[in-house]
CSV table of C-alpha atoms in Angstrom, one decimal:
chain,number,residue,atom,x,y,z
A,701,UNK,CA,43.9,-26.1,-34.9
A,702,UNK,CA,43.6,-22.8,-33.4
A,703,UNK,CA,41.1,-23.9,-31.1
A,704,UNK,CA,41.1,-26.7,-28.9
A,705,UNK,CA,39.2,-29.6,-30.0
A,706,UNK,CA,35.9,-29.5,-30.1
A,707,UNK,CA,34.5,-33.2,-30.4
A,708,UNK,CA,36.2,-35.2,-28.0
A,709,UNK,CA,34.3,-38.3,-28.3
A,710,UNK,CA,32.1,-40.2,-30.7
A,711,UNK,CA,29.4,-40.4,-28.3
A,712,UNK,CA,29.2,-36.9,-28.8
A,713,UNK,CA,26.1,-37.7,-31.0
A,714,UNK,CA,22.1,-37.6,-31.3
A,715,UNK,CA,20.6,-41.0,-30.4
A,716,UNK,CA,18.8,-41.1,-33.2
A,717,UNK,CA,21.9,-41.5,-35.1
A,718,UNK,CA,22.7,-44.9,-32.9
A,719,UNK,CA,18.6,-46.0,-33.5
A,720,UNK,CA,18.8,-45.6,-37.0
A,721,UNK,CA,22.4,-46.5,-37.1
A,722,UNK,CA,21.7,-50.1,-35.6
A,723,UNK,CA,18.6,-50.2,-38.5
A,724,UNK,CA,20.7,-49.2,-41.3
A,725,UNK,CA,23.6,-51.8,-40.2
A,726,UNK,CA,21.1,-54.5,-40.4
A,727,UNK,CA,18.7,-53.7,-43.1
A,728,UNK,CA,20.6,-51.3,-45.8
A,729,UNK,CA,24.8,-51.0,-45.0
A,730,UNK,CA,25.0,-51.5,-48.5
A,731,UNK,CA,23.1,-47.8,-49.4
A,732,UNK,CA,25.2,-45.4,-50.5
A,733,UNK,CA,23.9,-41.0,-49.6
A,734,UNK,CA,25.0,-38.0,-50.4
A,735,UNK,CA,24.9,-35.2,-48.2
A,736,UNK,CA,25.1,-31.0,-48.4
A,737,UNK,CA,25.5,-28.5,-45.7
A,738,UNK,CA,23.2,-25.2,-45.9
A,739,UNK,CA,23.2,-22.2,-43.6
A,740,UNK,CA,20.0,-20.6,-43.8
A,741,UNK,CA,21.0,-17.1,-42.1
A,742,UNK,CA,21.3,-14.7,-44.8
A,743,UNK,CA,23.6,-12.3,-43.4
A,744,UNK,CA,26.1,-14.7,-42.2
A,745,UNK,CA,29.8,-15.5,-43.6
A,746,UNK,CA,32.3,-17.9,-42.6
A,747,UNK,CA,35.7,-16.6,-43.4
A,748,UNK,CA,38.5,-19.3,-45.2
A,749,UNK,CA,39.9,-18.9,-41.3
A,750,UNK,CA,36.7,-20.4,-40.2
A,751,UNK,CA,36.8,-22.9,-42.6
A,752,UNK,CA,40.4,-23.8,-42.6
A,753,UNK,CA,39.7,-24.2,-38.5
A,754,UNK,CA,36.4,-26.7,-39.6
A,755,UNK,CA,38.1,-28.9,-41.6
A,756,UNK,CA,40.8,-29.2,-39.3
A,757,UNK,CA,38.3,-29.8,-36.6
A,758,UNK,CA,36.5,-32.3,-39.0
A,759,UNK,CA,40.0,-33.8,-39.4
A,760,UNK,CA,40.7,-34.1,-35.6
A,761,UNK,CA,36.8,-36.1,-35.4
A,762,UNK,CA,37.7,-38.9,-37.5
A,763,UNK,CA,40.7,-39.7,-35.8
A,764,UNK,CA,38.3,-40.9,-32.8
A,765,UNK,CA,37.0,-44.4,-32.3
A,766,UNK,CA,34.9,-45.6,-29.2
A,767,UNK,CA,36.3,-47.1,-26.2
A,768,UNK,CA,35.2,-50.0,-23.8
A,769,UNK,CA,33.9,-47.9,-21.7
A,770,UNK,CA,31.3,-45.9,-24.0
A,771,UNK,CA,30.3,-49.2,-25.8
A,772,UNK,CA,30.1,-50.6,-22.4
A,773,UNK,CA,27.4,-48.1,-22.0
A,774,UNK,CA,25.6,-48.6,-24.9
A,775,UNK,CA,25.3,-52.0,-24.7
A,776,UNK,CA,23.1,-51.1,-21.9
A,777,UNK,CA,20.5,-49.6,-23.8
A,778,UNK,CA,17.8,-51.5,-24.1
A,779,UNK,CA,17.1,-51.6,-27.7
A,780,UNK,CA,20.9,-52.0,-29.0
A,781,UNK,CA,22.1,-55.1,-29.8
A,782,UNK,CA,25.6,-56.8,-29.6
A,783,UNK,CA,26.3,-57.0,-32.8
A,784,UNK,CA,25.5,-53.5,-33.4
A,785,UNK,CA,27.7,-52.5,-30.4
A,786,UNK,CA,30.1,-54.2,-31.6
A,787,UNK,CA,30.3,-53.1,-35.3
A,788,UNK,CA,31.0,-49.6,-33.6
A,789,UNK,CA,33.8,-51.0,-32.1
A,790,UNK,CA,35.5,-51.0,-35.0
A,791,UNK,CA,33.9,-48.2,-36.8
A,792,UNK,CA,35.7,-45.0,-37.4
A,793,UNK,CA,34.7,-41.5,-39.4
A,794,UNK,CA,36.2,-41.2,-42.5
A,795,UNK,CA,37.8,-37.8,-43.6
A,796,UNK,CA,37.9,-38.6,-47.3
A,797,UNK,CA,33.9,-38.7,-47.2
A,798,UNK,CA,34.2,-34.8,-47.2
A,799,UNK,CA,34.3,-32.8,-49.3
A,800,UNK,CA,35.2,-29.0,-48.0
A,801,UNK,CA,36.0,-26.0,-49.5
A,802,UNK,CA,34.8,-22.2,-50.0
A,803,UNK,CA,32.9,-22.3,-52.7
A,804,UNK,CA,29.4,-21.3,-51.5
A,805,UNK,CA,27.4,-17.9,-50.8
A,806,UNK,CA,28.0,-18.4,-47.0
A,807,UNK,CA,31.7,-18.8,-47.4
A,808,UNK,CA,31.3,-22.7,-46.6
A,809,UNK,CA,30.3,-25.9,-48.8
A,810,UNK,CA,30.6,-29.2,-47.2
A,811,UNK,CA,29.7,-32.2,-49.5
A,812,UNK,CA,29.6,-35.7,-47.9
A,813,UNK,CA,29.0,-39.1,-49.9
A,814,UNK,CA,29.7,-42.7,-48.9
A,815,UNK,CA,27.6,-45.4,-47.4
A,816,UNK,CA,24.5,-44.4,-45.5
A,817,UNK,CA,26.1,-46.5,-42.6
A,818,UNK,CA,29.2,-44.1,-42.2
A,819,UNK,CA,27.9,-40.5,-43.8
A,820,UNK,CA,24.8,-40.8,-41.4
A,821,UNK,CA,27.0,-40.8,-37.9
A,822,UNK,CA,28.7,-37.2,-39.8
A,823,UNK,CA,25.7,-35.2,-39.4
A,824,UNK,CA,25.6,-33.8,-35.8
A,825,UNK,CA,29.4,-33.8,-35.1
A,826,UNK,CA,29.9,-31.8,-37.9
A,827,UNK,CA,27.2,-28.8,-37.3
A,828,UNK,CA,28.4,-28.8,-33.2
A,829,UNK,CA,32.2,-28.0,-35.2
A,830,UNK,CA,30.6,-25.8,-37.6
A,831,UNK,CA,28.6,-24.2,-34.8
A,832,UNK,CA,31.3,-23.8,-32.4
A,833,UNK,CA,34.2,-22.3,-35.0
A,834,UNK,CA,31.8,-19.5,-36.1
A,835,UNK,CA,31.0,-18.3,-32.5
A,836,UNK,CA,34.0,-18.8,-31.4
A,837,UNK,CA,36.3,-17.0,-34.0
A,838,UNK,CA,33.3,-14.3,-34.9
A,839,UNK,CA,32.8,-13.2,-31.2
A,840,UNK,CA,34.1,-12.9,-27.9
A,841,UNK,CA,33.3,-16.5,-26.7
A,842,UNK,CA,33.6,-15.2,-22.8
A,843,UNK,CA,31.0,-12.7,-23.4
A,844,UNK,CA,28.7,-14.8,-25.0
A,845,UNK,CA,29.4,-17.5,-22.1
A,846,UNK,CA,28.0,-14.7,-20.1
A,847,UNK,CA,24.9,-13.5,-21.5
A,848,UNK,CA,24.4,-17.4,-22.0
A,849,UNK,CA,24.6,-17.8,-18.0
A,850,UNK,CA,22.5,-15.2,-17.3
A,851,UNK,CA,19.8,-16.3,-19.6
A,852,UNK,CA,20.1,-19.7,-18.6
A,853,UNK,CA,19.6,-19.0,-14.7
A,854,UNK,CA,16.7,-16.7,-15.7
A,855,UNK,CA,15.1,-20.2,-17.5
A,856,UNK,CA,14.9,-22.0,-14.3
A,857,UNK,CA,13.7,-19.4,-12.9
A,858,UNK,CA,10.9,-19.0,-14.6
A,859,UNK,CA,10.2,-23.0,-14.5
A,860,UNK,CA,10.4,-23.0,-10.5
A,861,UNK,CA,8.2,-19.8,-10.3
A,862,UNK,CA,5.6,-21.2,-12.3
A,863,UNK,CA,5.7,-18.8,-15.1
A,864,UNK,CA,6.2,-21.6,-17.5
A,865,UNK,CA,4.7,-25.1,-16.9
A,866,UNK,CA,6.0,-27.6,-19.9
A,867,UNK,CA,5.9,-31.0,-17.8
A,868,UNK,CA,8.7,-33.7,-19.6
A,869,UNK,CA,11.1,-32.0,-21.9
A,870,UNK,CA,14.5,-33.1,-23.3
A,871,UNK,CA,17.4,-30.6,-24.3
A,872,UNK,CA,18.1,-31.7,-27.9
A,873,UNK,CA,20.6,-28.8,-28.6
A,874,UNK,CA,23.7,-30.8,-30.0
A,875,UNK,CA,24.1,-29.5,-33.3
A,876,UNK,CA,23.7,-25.7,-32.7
A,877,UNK,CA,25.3,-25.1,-29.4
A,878,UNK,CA,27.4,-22.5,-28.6
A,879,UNK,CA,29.8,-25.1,-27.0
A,880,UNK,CA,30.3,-28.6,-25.4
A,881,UNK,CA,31.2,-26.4,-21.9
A,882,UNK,CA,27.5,-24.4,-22.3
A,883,UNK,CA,25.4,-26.9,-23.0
A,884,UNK,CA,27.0,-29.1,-20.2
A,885,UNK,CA,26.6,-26.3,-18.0
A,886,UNK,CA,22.5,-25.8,-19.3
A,887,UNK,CA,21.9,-30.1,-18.6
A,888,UNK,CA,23.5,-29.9,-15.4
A,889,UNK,CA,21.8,-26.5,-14.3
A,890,UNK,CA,18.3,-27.9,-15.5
A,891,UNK,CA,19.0,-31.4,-13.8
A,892,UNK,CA,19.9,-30.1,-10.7
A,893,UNK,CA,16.8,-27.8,-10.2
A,894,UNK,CA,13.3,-28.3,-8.6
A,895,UNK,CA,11.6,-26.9,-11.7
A,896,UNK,CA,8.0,-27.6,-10.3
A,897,UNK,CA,5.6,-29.6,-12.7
A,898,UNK,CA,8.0,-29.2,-15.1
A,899,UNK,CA,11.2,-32.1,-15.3
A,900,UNK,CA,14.0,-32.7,-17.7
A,901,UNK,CA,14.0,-36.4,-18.5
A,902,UNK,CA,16.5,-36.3,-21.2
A,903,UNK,CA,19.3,-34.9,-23.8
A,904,UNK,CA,19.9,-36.0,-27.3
A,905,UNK,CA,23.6,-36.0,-26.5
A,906,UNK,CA,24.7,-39.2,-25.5
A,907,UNK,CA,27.7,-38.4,-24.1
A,908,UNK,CA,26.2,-36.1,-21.6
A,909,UNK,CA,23.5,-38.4,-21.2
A,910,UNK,CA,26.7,-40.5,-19.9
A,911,UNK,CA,28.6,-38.1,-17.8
A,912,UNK,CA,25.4,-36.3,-16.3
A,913,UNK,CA,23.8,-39.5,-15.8
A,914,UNK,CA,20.5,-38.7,-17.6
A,915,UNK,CA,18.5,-40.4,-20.4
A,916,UNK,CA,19.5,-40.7,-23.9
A,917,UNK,CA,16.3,-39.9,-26.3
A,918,UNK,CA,16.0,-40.0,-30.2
A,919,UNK,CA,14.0,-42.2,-32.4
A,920,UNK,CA,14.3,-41.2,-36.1
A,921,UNK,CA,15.2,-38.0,-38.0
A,922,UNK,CA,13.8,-37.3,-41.5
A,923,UNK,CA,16.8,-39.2,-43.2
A,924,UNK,CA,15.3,-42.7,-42.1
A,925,UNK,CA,11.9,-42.0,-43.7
A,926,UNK,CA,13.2,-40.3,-47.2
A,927,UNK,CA,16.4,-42.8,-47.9
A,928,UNK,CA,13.9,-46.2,-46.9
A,929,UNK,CA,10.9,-44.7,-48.9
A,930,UNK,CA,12.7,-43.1,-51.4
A,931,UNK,CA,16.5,-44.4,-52.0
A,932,UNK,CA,15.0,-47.7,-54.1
A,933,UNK,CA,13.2,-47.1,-57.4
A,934,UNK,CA,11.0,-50.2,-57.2
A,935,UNK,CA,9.2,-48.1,-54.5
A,936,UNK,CA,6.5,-45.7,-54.9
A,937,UNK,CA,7.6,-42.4,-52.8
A,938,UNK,CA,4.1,-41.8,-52.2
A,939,UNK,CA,4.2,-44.9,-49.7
A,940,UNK,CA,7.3,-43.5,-48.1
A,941,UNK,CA,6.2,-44.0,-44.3
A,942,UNK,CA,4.7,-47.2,-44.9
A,943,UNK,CA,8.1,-48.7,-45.6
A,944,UNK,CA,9.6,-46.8,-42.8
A,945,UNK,CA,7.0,-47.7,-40.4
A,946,UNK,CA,7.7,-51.1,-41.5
A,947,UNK,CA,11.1,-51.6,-41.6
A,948,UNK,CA,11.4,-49.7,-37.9
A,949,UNK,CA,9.3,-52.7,-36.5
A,950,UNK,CA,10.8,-55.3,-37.8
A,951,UNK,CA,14.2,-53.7,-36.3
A,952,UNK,CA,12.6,-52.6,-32.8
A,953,UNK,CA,8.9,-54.3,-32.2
A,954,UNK,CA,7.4,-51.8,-29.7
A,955,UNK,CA,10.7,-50.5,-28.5
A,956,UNK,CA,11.9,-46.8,-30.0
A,957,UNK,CA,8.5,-46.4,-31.2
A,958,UNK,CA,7.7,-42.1,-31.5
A,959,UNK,CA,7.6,-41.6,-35.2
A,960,UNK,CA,8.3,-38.3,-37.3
A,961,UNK,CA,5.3,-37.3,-39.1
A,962,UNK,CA,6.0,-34.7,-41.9
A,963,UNK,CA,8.8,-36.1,-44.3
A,964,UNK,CA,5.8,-36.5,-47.1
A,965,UNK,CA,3.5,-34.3,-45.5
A,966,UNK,CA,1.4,-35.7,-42.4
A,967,UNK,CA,-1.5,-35.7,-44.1
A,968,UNK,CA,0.0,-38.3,-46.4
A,969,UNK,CA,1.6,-40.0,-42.8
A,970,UNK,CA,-1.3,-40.9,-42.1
A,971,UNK,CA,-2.5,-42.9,-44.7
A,972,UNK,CA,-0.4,-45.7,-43.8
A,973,UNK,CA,-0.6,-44.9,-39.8
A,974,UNK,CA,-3.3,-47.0,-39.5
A,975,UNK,CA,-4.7,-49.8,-36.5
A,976,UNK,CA,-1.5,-51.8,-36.5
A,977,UNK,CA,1.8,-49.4,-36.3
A,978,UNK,CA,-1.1,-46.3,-34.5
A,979,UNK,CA,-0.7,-49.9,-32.0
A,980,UNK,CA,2.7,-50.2,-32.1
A,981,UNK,CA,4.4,-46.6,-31.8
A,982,UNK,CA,4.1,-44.7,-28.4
A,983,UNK,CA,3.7,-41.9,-30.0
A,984,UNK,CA,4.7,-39.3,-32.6
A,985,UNK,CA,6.6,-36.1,-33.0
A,986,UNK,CA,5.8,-32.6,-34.8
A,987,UNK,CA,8.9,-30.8,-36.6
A,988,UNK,CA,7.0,-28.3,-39.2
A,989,UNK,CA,3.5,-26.6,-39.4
A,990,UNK,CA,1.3,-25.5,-36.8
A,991,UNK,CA,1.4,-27.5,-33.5
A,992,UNK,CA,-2.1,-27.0,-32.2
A,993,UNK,CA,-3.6,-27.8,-35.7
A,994,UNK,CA,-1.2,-31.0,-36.0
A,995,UNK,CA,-1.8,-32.2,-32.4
A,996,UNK,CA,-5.7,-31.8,-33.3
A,997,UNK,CA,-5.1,-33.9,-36.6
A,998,UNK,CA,-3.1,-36.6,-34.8
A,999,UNK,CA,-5.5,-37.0,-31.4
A,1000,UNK,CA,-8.9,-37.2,-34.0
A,1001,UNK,CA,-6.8,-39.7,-36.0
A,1002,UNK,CA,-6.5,-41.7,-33.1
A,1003,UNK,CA,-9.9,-41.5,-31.7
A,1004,UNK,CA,-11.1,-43.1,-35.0
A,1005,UNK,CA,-8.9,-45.9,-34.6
A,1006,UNK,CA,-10.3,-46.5,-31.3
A,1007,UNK,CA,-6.9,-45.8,-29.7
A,1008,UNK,CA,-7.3,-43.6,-26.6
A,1009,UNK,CA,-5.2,-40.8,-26.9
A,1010,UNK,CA,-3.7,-40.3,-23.5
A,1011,UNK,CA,-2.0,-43.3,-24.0
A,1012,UNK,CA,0.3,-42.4,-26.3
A,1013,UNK,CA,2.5,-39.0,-26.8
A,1014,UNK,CA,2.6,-36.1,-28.5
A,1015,UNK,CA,6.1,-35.0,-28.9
A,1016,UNK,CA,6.5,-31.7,-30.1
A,1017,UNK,CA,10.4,-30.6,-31.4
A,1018,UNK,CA,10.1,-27.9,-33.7
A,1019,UNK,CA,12.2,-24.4,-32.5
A,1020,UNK,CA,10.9,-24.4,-29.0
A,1021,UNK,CA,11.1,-21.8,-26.2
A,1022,UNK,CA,9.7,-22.2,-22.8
A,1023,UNK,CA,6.6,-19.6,-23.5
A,1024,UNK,CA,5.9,-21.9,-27.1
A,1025,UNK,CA,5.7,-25.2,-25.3
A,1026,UNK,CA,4.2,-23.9,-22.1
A,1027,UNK,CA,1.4,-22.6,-24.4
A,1028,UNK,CA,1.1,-26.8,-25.9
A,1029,UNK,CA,1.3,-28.2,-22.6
A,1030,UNK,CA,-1.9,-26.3,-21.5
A,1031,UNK,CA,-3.4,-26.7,-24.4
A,1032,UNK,CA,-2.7,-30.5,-24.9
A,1033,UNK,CA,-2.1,-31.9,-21.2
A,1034,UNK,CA,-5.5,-33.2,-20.7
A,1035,UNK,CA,-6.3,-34.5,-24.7
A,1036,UNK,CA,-2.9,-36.9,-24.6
A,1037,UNK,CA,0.7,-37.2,-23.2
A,1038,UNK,CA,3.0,-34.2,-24.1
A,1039,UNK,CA,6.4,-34.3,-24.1
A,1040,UNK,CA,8.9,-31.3,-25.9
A,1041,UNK,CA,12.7,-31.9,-27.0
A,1042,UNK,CA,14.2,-28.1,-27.0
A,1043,UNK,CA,17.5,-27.5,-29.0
A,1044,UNK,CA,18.8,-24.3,-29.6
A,1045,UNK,CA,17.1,-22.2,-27.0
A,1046,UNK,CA,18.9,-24.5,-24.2
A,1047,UNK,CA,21.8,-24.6,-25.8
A,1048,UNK,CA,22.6,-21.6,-27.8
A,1049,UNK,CA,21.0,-18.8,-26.0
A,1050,UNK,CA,22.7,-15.5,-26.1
A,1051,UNK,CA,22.6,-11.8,-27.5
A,1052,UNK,CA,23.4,-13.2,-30.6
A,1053,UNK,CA,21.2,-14.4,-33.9
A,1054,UNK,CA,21.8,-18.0,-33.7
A,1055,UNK,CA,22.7,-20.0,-37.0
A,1056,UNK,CA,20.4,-22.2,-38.8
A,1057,UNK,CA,22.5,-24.8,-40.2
A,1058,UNK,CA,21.7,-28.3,-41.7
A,1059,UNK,CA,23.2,-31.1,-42.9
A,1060,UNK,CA,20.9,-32.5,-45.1
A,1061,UNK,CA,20.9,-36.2,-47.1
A,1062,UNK,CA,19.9,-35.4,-51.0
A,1063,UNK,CA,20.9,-38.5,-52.9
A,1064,UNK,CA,20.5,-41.9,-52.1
A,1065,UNK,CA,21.7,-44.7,-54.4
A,1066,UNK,CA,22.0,-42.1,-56.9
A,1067,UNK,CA,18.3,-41.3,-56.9
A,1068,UNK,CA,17.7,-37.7,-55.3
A,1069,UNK,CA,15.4,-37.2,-52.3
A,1070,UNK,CA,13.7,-34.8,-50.8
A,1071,UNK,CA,11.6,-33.9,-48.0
A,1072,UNK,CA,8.3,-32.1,-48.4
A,1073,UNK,CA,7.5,-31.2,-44.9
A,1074,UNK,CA,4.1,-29.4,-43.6
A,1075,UNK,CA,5.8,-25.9,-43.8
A,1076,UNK,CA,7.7,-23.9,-47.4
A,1077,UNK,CA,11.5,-24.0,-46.5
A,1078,UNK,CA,12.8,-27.1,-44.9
A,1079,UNK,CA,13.8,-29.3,-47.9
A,1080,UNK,CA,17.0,-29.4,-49.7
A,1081,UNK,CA,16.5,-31.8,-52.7
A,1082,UNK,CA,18.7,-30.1,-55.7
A,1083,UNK,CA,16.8,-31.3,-58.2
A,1084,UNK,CA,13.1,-29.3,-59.0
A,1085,UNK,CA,12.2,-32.0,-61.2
A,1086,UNK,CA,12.5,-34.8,-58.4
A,1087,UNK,CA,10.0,-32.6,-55.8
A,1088,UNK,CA,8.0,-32.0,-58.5
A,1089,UNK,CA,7.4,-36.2,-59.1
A,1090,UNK,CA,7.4,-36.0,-55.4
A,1091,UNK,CA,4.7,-34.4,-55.3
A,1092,UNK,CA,2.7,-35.6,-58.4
A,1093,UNK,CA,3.1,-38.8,-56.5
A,1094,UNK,CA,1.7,-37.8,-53.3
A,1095,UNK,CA,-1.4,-36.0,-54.7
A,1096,UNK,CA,-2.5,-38.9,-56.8
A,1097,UNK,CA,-2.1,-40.8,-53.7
A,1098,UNK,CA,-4.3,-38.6,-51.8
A,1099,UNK,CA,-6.8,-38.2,-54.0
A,1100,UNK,CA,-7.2,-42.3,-55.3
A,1101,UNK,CA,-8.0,-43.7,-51.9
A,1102,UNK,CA,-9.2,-47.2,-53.5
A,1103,UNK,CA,-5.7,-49.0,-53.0
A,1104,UNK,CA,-5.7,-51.6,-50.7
A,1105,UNK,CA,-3.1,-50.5,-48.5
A,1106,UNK,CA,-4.9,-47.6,-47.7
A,1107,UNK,CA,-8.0,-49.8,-46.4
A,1108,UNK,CA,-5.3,-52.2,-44.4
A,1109,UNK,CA,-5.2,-52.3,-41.0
């Protein structure tokens, strides 16, 4: 490796990938996924340096395992179990899951298939490497450290003034940050700071959530709702979340409870979000489409219920900035609780373009899935004539309302 590793533990991870890992380990480690990589940036190119430098990086990654000491510290969270903790004792990454070569527009492809149990843990490990090579070998890494500094200090700054008021936030930057030292530096910086009526309560990454002694957060990611709903062919994709919803409770009760809302659409979400899992989960988070318009949609939903809103949240995710989420919280702070997980603007701030990289599951059990989302762009399914189905499915769905489990409770 030319430069020095860049994952240095496997706790250097969303924890979503340890709350769905636990679910998959007890309800579906025998499904089998395929994964693809995509950068979105047109006008980006990873030379076969770069990718030379990834897949020894990758290679470098699955030589880790955890130690007593970070399972230790999971075993203290309150929703994972022993057994769970210790299957991860003896679980390691798996190099010959990857496939990595050249051959793509972008200069990089990276395939992944195995079990849903192993390929799922690849995901954010894999984008921080990806992230971290390009930036690194592209640029002068101390003059984006800089610029990143300066930008950073002039965040807080505008939290403590007052400029910005976003109550609870998270920093959920793990897979596009510009490095492990940065995005130490940005959780540390944003701890450490009287920030006003704003607070951070959380990171995604769980090792930092370790060393910096701050909360681990993550529910689910769109994988959980697409490979449950989607990855058997008894099941009708159209009921996607319903079997999600369900097989998350009977994992978690009312522990881990915000739910993502637009893998089918949420319109289609909330079909199946009726009395009894509106009861259970805490809340819910936004990832596509228009916030204001979603958070409308979501609070009426659960007025009609009969489920006051300001008891649950409203967790909005989707490409935050201070100015975006200070404009929610104003709007929002009095209808329900609001809370915002902010990724790349924490962590990859700088002069430069960020990348928009995903890792995306696309097969599961040799089916293809795909994600819909409320917002053209997001989904990766490879095969036009699965969406397509996908979506035949969906709109008789919506518009044949006499099923029975759309009158359940």
């Amino acid at each position: 490796m030319k430069l020095n590793r860049i994952i240095t533990s496997l706790l250097e991870i969303d924890m979503y990938k340890l709350s769905m890992g636990q679910a998959i380990y007890h309800q579906f480690s025998n499904y089998l996924t395929q994964w693809s990589f995509k950068c979105r940036n047109t006008n980006v190119h990873f030379t076969k340096e770069m990718v030379q430098e990834i897949k020894d990086q990758i290679q470098a990654y699955c030589l880790l395992s955890f130690d007593e000491e970070e399972l230790k510290y999971l075993s203290k969270i309150k929703w994972l179990k022993r057994d769970y903790v210790d299957f991860l004792r003896l679980w390691k990454p798996r190099f010959a899951d990857f496939n990595i070569t050249t051959d793509a527009d972008c200069g990089l492809s990276i395939e992944i298939s195995g079990t849903w149990l192993n390929t799922s843990m690849y995901e954010i490990p894999v984008l921080a490497i990806v992230n971290q090579v390009y930036f690194q070998m592209k640029y002068n890494y101390q003059e984006l450290k800089s610029q990143f500094k300066k930008k950073l200090e002039q965040k807080i700054e505008d939290l403590k003034s007052g400029k910005y008021v976003i109550g609870n936030f998270s920093e959920f930057g793990v897979r596009r940050r510009l490095s492990a030292e940065t995005q130490e530096e940005a959780i540390n910086a944003l701890k450490a700071a009287n920030l006003g009526k704003s607070h951070l309560v959380g990171t995604s990454n769980v090792y930092l959530a370790k060393k910096c002694n701050i909360t681990p957060v993550g529910t689910m990611a769109h994988e959980w709702i697409m490979c449950v709903g989607q990855g058997c062919m008894k099941h009708n994709p159209a009921y996607s979340n319903w079997y999600a919803m369900h097989c998350w409770v009977r994992e978690y009760g009312v522990l881990n409870g915000i739910y993502l809302t637009d893998t089918i659409t949420t319109d289609c979400f909330l079909k199946d979000f009726k009395l009894t899992f509106a009861t259970l989960f805490s809340g819910v988070r936004h990832d596509s489409g228009d916030p204001i318009e979603w958070g409308n949609k979501i609070i009426n939903h659960y007025e009609k219920l009969g489920i006051n809103p300001k008891d649950k949240t409203l967790l909005f995710s989707d490409s935050l900035n201070f100015e975006r989420a200070s404009e929610l919280y104003n709007y929002f702070k009095d209808k329900t609780r609001v809370a915002f997980g902010i990724g790349t603007y924490i962590s990859n701030d700088t002069d430069v373009e960020p990348l928009n990289i995903v890792i995306k599951v696309t097969k599961c059990n040799g089916t293809d899935v795909a994600k819909l989302s409320d917002v053209l762009g997001k989904g990766m399914c490879k095969s036009e004539e699965y969406v397509e189905y996908l979506h035949r499915t969906i709109d008789y769905r919506m518009t044949h309302s006499y099923y029975e489990s759309d009158k359940c409770i």
